[in-house]
Coordinates of C-alpha atoms in Angstrom, one line a residue:
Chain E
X1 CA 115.1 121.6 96.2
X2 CA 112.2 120.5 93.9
X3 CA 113.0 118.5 90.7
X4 CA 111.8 121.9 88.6
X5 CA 113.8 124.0 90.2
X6 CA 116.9 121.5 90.0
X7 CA 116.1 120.8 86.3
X8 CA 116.2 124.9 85.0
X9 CA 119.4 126.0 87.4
X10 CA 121.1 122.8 85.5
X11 CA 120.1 124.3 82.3
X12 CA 120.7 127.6 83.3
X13 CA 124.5 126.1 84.0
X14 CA 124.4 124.7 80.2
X15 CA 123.4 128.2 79.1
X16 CA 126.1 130.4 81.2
X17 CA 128.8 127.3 79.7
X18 CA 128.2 128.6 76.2
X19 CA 127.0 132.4 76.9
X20 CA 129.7 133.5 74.0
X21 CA 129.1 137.4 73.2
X22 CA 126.0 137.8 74.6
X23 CA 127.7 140.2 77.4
X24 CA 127.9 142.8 75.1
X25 CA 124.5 143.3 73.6
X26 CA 122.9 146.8 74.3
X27 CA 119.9 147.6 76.2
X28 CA 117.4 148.1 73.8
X29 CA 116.2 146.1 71.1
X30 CA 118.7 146.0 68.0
X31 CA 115.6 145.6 65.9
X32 CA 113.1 148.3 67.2
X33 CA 110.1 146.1 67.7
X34 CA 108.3 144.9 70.1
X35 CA 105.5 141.4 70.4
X36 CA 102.5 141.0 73.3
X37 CA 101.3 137.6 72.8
X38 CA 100.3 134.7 75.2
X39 CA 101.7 133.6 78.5
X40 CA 101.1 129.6 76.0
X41 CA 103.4 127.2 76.7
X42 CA 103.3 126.0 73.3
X43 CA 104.9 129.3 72.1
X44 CA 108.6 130.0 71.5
X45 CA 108.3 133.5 70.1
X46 CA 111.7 133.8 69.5
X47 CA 111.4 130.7 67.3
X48 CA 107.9 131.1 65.3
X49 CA 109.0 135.2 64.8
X50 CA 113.1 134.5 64.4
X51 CA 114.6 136.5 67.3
X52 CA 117.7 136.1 68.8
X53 CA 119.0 137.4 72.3
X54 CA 118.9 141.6 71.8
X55 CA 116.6 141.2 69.0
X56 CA 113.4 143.0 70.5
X57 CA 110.8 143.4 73.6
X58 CA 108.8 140.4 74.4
X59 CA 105.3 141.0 76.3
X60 CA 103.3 138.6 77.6
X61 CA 99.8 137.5 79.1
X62 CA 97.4 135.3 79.8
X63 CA 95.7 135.6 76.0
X64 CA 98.3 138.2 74.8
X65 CA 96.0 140.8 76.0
X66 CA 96.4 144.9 75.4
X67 CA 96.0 145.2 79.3
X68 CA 96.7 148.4 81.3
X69 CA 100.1 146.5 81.9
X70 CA 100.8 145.7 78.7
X71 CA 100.3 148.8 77.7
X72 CA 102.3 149.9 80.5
X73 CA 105.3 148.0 78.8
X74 CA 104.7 149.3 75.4
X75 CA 105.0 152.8 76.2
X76 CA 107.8 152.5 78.2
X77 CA 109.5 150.1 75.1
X78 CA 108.9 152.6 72.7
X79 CA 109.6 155.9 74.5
X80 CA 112.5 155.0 77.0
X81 CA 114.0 151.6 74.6
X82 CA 113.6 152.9 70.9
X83 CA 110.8 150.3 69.4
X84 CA 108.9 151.7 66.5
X85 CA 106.3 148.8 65.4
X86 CA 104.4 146.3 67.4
X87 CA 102.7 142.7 66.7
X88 CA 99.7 141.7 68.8
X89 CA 99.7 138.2 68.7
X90 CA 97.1 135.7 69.8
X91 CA 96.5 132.2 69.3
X92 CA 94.0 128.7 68.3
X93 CA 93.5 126.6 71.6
X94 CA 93.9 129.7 73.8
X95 CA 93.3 128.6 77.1
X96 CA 91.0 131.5 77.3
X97 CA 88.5 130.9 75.6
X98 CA 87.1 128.2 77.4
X99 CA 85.9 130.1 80.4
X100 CA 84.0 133.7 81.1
X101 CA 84.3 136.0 83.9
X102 CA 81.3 134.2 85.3
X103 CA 82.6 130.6 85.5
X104 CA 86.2 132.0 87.2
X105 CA 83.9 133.7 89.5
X106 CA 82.4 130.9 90.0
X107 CA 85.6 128.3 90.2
X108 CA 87.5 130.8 92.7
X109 CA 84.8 130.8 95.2
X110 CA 84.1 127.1 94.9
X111 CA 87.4 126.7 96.0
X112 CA 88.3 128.8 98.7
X113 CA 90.8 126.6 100.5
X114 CA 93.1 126.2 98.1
X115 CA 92.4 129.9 96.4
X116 CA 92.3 131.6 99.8
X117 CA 90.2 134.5 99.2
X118 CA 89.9 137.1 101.1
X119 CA 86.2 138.5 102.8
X120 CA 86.9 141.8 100.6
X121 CA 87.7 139.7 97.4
X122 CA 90.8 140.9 94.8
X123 CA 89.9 143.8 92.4
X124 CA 91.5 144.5 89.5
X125 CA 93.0 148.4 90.7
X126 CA 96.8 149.3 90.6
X127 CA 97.9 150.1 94.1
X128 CA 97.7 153.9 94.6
X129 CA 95.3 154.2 91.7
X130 CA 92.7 155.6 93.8
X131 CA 90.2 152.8 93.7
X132 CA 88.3 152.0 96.7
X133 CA 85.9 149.0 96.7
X134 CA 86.1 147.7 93.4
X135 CA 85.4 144.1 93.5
X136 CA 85.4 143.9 89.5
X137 CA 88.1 141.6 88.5
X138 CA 88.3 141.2 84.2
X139 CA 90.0 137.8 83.2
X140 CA 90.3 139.6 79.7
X141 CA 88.6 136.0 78.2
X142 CA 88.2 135.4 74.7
X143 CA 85.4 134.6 72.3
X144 CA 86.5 134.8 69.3
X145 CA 90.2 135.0 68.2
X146 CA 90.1 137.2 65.4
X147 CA 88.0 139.9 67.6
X148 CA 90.0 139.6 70.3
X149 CA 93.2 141.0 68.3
X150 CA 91.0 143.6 66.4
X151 CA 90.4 144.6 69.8
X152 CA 93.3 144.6 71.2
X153 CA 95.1 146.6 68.3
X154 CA 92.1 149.2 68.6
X155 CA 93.0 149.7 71.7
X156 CA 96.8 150.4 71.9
X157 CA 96.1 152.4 68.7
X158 CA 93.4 154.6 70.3
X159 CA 95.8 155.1 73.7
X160 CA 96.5 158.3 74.8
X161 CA 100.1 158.1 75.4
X162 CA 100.7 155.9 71.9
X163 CA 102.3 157.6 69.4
X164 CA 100.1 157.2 65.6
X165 CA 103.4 156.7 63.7
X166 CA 103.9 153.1 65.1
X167 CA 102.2 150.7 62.8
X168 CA 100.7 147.9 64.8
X169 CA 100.5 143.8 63.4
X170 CA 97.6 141.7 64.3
X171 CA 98.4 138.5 63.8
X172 CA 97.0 134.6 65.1
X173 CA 99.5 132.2 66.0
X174 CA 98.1 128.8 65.2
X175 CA 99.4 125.7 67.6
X176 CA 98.9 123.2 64.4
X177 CA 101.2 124.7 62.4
X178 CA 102.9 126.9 63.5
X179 CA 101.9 129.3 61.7
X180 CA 101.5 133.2 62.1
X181 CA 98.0 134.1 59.7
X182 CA 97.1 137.9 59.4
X183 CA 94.0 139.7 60.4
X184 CA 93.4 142.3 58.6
X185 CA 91.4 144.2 59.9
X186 CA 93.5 144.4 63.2
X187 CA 96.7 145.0 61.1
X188 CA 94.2 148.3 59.4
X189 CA 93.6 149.2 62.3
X190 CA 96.9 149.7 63.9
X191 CA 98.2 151.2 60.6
X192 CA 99.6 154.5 60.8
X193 CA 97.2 157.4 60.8
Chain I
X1 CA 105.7 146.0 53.7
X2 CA 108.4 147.0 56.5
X3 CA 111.3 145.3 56.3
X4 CA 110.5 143.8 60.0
X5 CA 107.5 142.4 59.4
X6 CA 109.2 140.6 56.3
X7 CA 112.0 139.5 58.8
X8 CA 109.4 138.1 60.9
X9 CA 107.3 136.5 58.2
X10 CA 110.4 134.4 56.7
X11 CA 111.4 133.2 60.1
X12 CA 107.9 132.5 60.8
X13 CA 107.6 130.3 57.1
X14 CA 111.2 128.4 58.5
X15 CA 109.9 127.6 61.7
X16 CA 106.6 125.7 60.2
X17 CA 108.9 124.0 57.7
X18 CA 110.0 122.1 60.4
X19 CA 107.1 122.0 63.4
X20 CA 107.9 118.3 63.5
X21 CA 105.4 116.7 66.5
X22 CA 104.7 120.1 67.7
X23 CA 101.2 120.0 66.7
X24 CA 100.0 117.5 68.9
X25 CA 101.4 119.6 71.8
X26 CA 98.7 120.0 75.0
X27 CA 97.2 123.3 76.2
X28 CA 98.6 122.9 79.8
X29 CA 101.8 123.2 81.0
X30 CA 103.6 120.2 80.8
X31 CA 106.1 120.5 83.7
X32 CA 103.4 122.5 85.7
X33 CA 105.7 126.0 86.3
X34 CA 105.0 129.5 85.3
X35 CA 108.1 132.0 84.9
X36 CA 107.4 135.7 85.4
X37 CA 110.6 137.6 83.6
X38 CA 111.2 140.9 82.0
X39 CA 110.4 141.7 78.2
X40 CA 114.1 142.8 77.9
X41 CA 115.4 141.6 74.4
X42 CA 118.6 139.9 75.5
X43 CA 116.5 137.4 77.6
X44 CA 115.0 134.4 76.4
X45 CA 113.5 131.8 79.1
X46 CA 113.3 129.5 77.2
X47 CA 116.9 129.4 76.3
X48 CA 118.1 130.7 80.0
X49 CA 115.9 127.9 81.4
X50 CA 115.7 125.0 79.3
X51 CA 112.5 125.4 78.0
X52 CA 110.8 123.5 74.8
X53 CA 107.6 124.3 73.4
X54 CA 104.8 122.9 76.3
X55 CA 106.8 123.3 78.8
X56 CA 105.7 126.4 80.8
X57 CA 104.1 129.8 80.9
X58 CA 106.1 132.7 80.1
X59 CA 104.6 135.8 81.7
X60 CA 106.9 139.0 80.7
X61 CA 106.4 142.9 81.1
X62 CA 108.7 145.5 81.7
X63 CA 110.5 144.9 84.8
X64 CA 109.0 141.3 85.2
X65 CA 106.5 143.0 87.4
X66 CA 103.9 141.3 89.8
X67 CA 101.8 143.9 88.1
X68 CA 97.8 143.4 89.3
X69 CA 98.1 141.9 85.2
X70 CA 100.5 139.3 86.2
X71 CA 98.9 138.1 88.9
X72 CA 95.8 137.5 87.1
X73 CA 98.1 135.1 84.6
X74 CA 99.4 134.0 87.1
X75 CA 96.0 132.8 88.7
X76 CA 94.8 131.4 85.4
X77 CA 98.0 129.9 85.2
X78 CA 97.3 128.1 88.4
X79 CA 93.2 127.2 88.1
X80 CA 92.7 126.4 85.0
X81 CA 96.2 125.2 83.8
X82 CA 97.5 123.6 86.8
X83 CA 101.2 125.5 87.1
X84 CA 102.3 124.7 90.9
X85 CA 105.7 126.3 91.2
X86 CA 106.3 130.0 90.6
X87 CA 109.7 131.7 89.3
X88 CA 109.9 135.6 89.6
X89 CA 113.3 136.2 87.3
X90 CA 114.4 140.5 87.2
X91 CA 117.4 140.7 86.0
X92 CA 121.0 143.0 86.1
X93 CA 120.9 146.4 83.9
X94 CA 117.2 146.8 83.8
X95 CA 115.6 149.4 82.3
X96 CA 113.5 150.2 84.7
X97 CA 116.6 151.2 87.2
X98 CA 117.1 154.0 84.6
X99 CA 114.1 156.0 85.6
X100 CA 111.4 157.1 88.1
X101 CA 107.8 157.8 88.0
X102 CA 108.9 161.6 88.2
X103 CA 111.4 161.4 85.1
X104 CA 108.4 159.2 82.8
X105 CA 106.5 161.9 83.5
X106 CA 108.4 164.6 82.8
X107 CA 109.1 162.7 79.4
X108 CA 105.8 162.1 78.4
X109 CA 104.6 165.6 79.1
X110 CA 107.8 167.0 77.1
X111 CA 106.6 165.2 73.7
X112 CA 102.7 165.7 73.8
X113 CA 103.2 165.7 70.2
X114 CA 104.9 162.0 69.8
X115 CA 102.5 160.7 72.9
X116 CA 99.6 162.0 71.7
X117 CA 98.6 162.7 76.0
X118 CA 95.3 163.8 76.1
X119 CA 94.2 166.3 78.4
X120 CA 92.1 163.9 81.0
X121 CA 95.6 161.9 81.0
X122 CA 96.1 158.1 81.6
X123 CA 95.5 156.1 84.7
X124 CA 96.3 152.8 85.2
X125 CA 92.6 151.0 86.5
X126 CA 91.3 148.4 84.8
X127 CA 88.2 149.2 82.2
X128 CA 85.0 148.9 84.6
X129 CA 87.3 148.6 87.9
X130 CA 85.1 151.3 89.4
X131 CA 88.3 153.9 89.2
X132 CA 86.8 157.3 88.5
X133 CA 89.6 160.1 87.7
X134 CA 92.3 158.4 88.7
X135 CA 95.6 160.3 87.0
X136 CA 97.9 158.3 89.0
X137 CA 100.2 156.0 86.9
X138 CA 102.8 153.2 88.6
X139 CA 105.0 152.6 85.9
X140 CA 106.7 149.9 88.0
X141 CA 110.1 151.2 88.4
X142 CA 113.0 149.7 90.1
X143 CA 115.7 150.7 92.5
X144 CA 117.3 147.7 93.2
X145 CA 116.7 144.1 92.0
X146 CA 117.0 142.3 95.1
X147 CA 114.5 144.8 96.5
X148 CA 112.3 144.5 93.5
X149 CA 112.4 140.8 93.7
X150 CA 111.5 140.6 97.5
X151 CA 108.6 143.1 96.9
X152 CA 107.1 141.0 93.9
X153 CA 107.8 137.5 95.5
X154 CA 105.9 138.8 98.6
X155 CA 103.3 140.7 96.7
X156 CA 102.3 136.9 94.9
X157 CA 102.6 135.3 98.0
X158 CA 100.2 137.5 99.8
X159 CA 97.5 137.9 97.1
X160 CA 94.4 136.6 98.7
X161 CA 93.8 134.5 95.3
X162 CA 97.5 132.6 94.9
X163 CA 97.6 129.1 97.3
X164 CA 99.6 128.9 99.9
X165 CA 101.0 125.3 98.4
X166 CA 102.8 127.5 95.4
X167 CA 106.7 127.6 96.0
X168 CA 107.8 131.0 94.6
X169 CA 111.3 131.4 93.9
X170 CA 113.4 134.5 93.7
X171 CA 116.0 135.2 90.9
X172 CA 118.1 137.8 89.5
X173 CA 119.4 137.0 85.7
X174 CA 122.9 138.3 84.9
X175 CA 122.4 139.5 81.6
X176 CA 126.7 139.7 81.4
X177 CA 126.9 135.7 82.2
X178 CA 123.7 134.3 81.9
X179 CA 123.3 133.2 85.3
X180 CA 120.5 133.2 87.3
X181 CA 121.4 133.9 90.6
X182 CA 119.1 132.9 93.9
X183 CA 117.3 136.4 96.2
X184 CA 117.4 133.8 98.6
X185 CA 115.4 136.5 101.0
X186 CA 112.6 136.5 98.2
X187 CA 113.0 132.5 97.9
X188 CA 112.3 132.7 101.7
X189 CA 109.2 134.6 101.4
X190 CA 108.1 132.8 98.6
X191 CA 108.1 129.1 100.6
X192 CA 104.9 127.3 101.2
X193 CA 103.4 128.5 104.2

């Protein structure tokens, strides 16, 4: 057993010890919301947003992306679990920002022993989603923080199977403070139409 | 301002009252693992696995997914941020047991007016992944977690972009105890090669 795996079951043990009344929260979130932010290590969001165990739907990416996946969650947290407003939340120091589709490109094929990949390559296509060849993979980088959540809000607002009455948050978590700093223009953007 | 985002703002103002060291917190992972988990409100890794802030990445969608999206976290995870051991964590009572494809469908289509559908419908290919009309979405339903935890373990380990020297491990959290509890098949499929 490796020492990581050794070290979470023993605080997984700690955990169970004082689980209390957890066994009786519901399903869905008691507080109708939902957050997509960053796959980060440096962020608790049940810490920097206040949520406790039932509270609300946590997403997360690498960058806290509006994916097709995340949007995938979204619609299936608000239409199957009851949330009615969402946060998009991105961060300073995000790990992507410091490369471009290009230089993963060109760090996966510089590598291909430990990466392994394949003759045909990976492309970015559900299974079953009728794609054929696509070779196209987006690593959803980042340039600039506050367009990336603009962005990202623009898009979950302009989805098809969104509903306008959910207001969504833009927000930019930042890893010096802790802090969680508005933009506004993504928060306008996801206001209800 | 909703009374959520008020919530959230106070327990955000709390948390950087007392961000202590936090600041000077690295961009990597700082016990090199990524967990891939539901966004179901009553978990929190971080509290079911002993995390602190820069410890590890948290990837979450509904179901905990080895969606195409996860695996490109996953990926970035591993290049450019060094993880080396994998945890895929479903857990007990999911909702995604509570429906099928079929049944989303017929939901969506039943509340056009909520959804806001449109009539060319939404598929789930990546923007510029070369899908054309694709209508097909996967919402990533589950019929049973050990199955679902197999699947995903050996869709990761197969991905012509994740190393074979990347343990995955298979678990199922009990969201009535706490306890995460070994697939030992999907532990199995997920060794180093």
């Amino acid at each position: 057993m490796s020492k990581i795996l050794e070290e979470v079951l023993n605080a997984n043990a700690c955990y169970v010890a004082d689980f209390g009344d957890k066994a009786s929260l519901a399903l869905p979130p008691a507080r109708h919301f939902a957050i997509l932010t960053c796959m980060d290590a440096r962020l608790d969001p049940a810490k920097y947003a206040g949520l406790v165990e039932g509270d609300a739907h946590v997403i997360r990416n690498a960058g806290g992306r509006a994916s097709d996946d995340a949007i995938r969650s979204l619609v299936i947290s608000y239409k199957l679990l009851g949330t009615r407003e969402w946060f998009v939340i991105h961060h300073t120091d995000c790990g992507m920002e410091l490369f471009t589709n290009e230089i993963m490109s060109d760090l996966l094929s510089s590598s291909l022993k430990t990466a392994s990949i394949d003759e045909s390559g990976w492309h970015d296509c559900g299974e079953g989603s009728g794609c054929s060849d696509g070779k196209y993979i987006n690593w959803l980088t980042i340039r600039k923080q506050e367009e990336s959540v603009l962005e990202d809000v623009k898009r979950i607002r302009n989805h098809s199977l969104v509903p306008r009455e959910i207001p969504i948050y833009g927000y930019i978590y930042d890893v010096k403070t802790g802090c969680l700093v508005e933009v506004p223009a993504a928060t306008a953007a996801g206001a209800v139409a």
